[in-house]
Short mmCIF file of C-alpha atoms in Angstrom, two decimals:
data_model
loop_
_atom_site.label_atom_id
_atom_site.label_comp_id
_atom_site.label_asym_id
_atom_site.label_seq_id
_atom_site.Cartn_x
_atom_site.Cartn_y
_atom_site.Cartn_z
CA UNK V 1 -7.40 -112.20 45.51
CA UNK V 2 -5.31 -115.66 45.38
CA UNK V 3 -5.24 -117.56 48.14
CA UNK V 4 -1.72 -118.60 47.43
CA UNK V 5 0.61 -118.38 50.27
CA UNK V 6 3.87 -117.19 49.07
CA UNK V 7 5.24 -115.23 45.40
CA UNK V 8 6.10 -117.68 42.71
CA UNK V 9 9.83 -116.76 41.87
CA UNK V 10 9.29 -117.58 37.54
CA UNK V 11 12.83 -116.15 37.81
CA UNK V 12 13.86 -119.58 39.25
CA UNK V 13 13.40 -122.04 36.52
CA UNK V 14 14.18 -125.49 37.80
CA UNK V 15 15.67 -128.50 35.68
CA UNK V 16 12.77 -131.29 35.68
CA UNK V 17 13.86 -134.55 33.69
CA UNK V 18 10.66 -136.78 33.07
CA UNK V 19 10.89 -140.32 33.46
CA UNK V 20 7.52 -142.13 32.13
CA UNK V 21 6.21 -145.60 33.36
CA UNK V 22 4.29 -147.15 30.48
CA UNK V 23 2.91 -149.98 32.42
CA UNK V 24 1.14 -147.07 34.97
CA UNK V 25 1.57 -144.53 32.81
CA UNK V 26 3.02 -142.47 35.67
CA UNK V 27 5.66 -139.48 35.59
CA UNK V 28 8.27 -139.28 37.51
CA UNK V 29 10.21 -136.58 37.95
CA UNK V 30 14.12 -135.66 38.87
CA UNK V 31 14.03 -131.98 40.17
CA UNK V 32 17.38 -130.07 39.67
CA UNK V 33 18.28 -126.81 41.21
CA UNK V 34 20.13 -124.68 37.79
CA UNK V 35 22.39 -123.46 40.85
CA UNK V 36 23.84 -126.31 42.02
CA UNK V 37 23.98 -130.48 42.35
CA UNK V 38 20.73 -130.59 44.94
CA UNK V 39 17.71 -132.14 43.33
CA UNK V 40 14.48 -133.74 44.34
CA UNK V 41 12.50 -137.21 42.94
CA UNK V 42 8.85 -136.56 43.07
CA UNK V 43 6.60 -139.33 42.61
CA UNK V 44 8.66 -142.29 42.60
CA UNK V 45 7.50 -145.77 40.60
CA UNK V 46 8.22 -149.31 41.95
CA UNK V 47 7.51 -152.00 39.89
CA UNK V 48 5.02 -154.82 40.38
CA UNK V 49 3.90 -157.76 38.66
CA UNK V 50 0.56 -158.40 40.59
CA UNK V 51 -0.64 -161.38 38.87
CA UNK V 52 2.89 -162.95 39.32
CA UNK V 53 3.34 -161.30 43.07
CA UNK V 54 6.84 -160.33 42.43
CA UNK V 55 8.54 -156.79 42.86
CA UNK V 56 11.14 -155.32 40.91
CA UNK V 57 13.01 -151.76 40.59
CA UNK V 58 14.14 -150.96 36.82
CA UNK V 59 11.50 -148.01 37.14
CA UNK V 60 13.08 -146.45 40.08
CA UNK V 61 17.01 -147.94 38.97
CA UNK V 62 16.64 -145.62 36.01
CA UNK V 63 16.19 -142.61 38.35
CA UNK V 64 19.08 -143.64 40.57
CA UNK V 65 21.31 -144.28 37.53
CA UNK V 66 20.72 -140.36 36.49
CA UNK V 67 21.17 -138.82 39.72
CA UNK V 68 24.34 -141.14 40.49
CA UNK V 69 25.30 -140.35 36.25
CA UNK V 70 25.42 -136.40 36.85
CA UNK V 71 26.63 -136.50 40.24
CA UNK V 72 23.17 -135.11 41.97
CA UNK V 73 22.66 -134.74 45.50
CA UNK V 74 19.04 -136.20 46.37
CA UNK V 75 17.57 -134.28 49.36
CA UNK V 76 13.87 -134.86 48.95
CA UNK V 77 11.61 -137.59 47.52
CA UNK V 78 8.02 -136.12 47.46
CA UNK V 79 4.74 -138.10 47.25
CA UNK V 80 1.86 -135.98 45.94
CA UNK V 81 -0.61 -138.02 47.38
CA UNK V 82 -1.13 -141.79 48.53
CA UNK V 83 -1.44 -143.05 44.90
CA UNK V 84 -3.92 -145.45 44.14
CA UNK V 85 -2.22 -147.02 40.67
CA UNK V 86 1.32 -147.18 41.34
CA UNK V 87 3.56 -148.28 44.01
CA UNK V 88 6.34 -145.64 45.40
CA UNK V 89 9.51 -146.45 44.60
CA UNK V 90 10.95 -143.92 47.24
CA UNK V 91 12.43 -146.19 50.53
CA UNK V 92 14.09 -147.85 47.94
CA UNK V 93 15.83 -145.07 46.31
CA UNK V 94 16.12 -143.47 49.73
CA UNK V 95 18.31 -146.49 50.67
CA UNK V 96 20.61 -145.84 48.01
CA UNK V 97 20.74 -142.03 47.75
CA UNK V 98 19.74 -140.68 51.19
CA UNK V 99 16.87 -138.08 51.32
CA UNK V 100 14.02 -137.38 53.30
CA UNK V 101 10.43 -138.53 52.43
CA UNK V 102 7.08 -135.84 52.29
CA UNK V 103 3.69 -135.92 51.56
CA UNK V 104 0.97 -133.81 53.00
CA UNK V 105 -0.06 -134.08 56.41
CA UNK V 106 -3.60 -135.72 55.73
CA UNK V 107 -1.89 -138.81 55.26
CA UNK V 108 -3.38 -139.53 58.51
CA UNK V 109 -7.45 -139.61 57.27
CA UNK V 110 -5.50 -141.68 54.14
CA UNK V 111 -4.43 -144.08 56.61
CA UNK V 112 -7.74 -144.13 59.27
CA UNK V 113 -9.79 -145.22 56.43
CA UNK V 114 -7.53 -147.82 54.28
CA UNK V 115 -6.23 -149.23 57.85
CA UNK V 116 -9.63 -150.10 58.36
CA UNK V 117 -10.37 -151.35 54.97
CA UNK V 118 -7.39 -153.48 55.23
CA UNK V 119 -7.71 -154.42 58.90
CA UNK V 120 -4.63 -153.54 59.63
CA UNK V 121 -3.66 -154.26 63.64
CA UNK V 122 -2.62 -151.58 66.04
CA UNK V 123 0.82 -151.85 65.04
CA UNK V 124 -0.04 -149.74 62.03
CA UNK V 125 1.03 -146.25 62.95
CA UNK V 126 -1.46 -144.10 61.65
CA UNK V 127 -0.05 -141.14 62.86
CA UNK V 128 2.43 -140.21 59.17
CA UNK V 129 5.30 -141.09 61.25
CA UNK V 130 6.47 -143.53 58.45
CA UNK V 131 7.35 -140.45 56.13
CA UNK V 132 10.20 -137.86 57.55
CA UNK V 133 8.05 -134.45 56.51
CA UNK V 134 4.02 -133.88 56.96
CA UNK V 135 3.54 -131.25 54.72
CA UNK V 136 1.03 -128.51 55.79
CA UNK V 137 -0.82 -125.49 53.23
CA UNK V 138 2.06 -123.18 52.86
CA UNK V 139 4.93 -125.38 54.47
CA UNK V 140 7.97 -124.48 52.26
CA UNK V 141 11.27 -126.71 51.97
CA UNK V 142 14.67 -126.35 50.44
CA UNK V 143 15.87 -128.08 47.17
CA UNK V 144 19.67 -126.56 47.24
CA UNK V 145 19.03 -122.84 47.12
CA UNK V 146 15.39 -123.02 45.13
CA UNK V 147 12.51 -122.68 47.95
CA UNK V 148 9.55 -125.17 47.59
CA UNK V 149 6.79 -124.67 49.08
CA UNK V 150 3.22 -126.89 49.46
CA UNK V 151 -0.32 -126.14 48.84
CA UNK V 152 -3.22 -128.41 49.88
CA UNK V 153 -5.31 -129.38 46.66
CA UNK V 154 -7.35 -132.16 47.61
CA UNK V 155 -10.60 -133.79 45.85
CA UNK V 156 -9.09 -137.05 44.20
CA UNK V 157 -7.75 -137.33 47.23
CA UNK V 158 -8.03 -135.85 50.97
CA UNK V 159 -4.27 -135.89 51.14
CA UNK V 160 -3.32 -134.37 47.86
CA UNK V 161 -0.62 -131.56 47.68
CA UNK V 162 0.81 -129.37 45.21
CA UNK V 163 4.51 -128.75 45.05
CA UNK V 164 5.52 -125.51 43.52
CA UNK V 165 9.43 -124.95 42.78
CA UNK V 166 10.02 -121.82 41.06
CA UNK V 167 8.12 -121.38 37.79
CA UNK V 168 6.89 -124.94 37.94
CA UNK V 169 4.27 -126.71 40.17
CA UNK V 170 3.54 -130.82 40.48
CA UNK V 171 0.14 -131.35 40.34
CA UNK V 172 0.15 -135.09 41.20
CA UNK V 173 -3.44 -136.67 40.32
CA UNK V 174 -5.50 -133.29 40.55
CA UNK V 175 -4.96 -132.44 36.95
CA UNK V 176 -4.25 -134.05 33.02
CA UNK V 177 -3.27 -132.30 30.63
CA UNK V 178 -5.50 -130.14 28.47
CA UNK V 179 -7.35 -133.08 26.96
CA UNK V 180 -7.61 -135.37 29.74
CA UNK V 181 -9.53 -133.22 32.00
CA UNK V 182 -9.18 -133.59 35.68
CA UNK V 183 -8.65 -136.90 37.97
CA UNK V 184 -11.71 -138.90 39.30
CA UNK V 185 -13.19 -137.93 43.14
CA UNK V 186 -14.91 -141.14 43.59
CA UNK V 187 -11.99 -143.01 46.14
CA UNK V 188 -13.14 -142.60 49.64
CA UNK V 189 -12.47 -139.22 50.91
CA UNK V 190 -12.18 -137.37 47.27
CA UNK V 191 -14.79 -135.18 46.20
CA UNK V 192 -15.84 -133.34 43.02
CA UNK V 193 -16.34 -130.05 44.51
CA UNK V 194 -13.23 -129.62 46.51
CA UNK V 195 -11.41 -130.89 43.54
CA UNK V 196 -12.98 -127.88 41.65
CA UNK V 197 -11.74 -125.13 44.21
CA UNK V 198 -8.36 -127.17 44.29
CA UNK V 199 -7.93 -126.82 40.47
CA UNK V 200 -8.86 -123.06 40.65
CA UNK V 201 -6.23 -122.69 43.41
CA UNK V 202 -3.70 -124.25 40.81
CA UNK V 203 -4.56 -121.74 37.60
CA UNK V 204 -4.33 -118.92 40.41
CA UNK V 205 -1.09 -119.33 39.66
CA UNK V 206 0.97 -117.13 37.15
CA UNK V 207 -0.34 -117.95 33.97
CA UNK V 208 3.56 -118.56 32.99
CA UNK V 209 3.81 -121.71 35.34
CA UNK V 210 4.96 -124.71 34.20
CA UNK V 211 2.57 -127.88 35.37
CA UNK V 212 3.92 -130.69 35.46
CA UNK V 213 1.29 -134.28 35.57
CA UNK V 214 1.63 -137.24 37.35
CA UNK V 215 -0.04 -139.19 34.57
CA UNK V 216 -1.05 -139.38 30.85
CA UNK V 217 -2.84 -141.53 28.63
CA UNK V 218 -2.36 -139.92 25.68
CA UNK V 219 -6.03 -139.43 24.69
CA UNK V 220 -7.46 -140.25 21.28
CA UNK V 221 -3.67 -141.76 20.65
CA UNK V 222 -1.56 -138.70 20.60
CA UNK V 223 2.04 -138.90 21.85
CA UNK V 224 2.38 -139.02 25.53
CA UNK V 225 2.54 -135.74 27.03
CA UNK V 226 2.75 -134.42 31.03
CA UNK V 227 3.66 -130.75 30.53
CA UNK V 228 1.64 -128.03 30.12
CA UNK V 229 1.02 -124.30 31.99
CA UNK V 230 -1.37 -122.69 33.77
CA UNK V 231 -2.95 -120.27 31.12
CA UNK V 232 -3.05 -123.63 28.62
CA UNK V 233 -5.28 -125.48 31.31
CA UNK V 234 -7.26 -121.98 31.77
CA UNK V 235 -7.90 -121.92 27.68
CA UNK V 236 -8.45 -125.23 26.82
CA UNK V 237 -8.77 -127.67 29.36
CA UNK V 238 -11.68 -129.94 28.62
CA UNK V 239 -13.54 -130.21 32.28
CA UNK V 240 -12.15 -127.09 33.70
CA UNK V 241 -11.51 -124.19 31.09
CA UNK V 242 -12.61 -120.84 31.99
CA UNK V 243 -16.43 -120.27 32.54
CA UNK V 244 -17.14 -123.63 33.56
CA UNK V 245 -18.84 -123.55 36.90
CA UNK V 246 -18.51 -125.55 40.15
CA UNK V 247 -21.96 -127.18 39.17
CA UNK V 248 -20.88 -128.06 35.58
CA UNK V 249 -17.55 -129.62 36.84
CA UNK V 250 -19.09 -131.94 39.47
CA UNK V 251 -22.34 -132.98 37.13
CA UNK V 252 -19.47 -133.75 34.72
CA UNK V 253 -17.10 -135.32 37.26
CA UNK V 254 -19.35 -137.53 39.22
CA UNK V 255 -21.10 -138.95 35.69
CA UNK V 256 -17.95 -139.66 34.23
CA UNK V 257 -16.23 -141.40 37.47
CA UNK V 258 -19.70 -144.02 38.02
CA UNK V 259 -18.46 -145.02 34.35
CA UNK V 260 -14.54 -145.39 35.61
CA UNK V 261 -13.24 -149.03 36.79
CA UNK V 262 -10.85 -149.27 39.89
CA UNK V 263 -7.61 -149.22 39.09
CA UNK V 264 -5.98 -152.38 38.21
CA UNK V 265 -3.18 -151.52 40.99
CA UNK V 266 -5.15 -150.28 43.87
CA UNK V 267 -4.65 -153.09 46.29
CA UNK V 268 -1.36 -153.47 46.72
CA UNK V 269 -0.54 -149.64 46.27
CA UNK V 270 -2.86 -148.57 48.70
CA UNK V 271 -1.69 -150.86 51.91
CA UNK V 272 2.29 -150.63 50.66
CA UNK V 273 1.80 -146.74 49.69
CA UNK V 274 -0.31 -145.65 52.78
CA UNK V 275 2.67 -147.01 54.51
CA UNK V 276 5.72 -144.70 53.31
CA UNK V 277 6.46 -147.25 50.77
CA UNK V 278 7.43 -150.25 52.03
CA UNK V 279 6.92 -153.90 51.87
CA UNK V 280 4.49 -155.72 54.69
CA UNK V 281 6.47 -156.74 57.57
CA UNK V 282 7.23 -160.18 57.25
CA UNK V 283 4.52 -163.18 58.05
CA UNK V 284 5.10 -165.89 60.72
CA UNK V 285 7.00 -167.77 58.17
CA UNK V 286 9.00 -165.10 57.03
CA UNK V 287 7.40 -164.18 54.03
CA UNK V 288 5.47 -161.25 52.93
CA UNK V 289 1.88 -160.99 51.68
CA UNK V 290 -0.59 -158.56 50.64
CA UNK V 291 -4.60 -158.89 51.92
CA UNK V 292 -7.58 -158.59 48.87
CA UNK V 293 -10.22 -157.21 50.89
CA UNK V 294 -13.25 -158.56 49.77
CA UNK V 295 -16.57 -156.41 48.94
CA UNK V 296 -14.85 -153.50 50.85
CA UNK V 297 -14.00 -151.41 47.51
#
């Protein structure tokens, strides 16, 4: 019997545009409800230049430029998870467009552990109350008249949520597409087994659900790609596919992620991500900075 908390309407067939990142290889995603001008931005990009220091905001001006284009009305920008390889571009499009800012209610372990990683003082609320919703299993939300609703998936992360919206669902880091497998489990707080029972809450799903992926890196060079369904990932998926058990996925998982390097981004997403979004509050002499921890990753 699935575990899955309300009936997936496939009757209500939301209008997703895709906007892809090359430089993160990240998806975003502009959420329309078919019935009216309300729409959600899930997984938002801001641009960085590490090795340069600088921030900029063509990834998440693109988005704002289509919602302003077709006359949208943004009421949600949803984070999946505390991404480790991209910075959120959401205050920043929040500033322009309005909305309110989610992401699952673990934040809070997120932010225990990476405040302490980053010594961050006692000013650092690490309570969520930088986002406007904490998202809880089953919590469901309004995108115009389509109902959303939230299921807790985590393993890559212990934050990670799933955002289903009619006959589609945004996975965020929990799975590729058929060929890419799963995400790693190796950041503190993931782990390989609950990301097996996460994915398996996923393809409970009606096999007619559109998935939509956070990422892609178009393995052995095909085209980019970030949609699939659930009974694709079910048939074909490379560390997940039907009949693969718990103990095969996490033999498989935990090899492959002792091979994997730390992503090249992690730093500076982490402390700005972990914190709604936004820039560090200004230094002494009015300028920001980001701290390298050192030996702590």
């Amino acid at each position: 019997m699935s575990d899955i908390p309300h009936t997936v309407d496939l009757s209500v067939k939301p209008e997703v545009t895709a906007f892809f990142d090359p430089a993160t290889n990240t998806v975003s995603y502009v959420v329309k409800d078919p019935t009216s001008k309300a729409c959600a931005v899930i997984d938002s990009v801001m641009d960085i230049d590490y090795a340069a220091g600088r921030i900029a905001y063509q990834s998440a001006d693109k988005i704002i430029d289509f919602i302003t284009k077709h006359g949208l009305k943004l009421e949600w920008l949803i984070e999946t998870h505390v991404h480790a390889d991209h910075l959120s571009g959401a205050p920043y499009i929040q500033s322009r467009l309005g909305g309110k800012i989610g992401i699952g209610e673990k934040i809070t372990v997120v932010q225990e552990t990476f405040g302490k990683i980053f010594n961050e003082g006692t000013e650092f609320q690490r309570d969520g109350s930088q986002f406007d919703r904490l998202f809880k299993d089953g919590d469901t939300y309004q995108i115009g008249a389509m109902k959303a609703f939230a299921l807790y998936t985590p393993g890559h992360t212990p934050a990670c949520m799933t955002h289903v919206i009619g006959d589609a669902a945004f996975v965020g880091d929990t799975l590729f597409m058929p060929d890419g497998g799963s995400a790693r489990a190796d950041f503190p707080g993931g782990n390989a087994r609950d990301l097996y029972r996460s994915i398996h809450r996923i393809l409970s799903l009606p096999n007619e659900t559109r998935l939509f992926m956070c990422h892609d890196y178009g393995p052995n060079g095909r085209e980019i790609r970030w949609e699939t369904t659930v009974a694709e990932q079910h048939a074909h998926n490379i560390h997940v596919h039907d009949g693969i058990t718990e103990d095969e996925f996490v033999a498989t998982r935990e090899a492959r992620d002792k091979t994997l390097q730390m992503p090249k981004l992690i730093i500076p997403s982490l402390q700005i991500n972990m914190k709604g979004g936004k820039l560090p509050a200004p230094d002494a002499d009015g300028k920001q900075y980001l701290k390298v921890p050192i030996n702590l990753l």
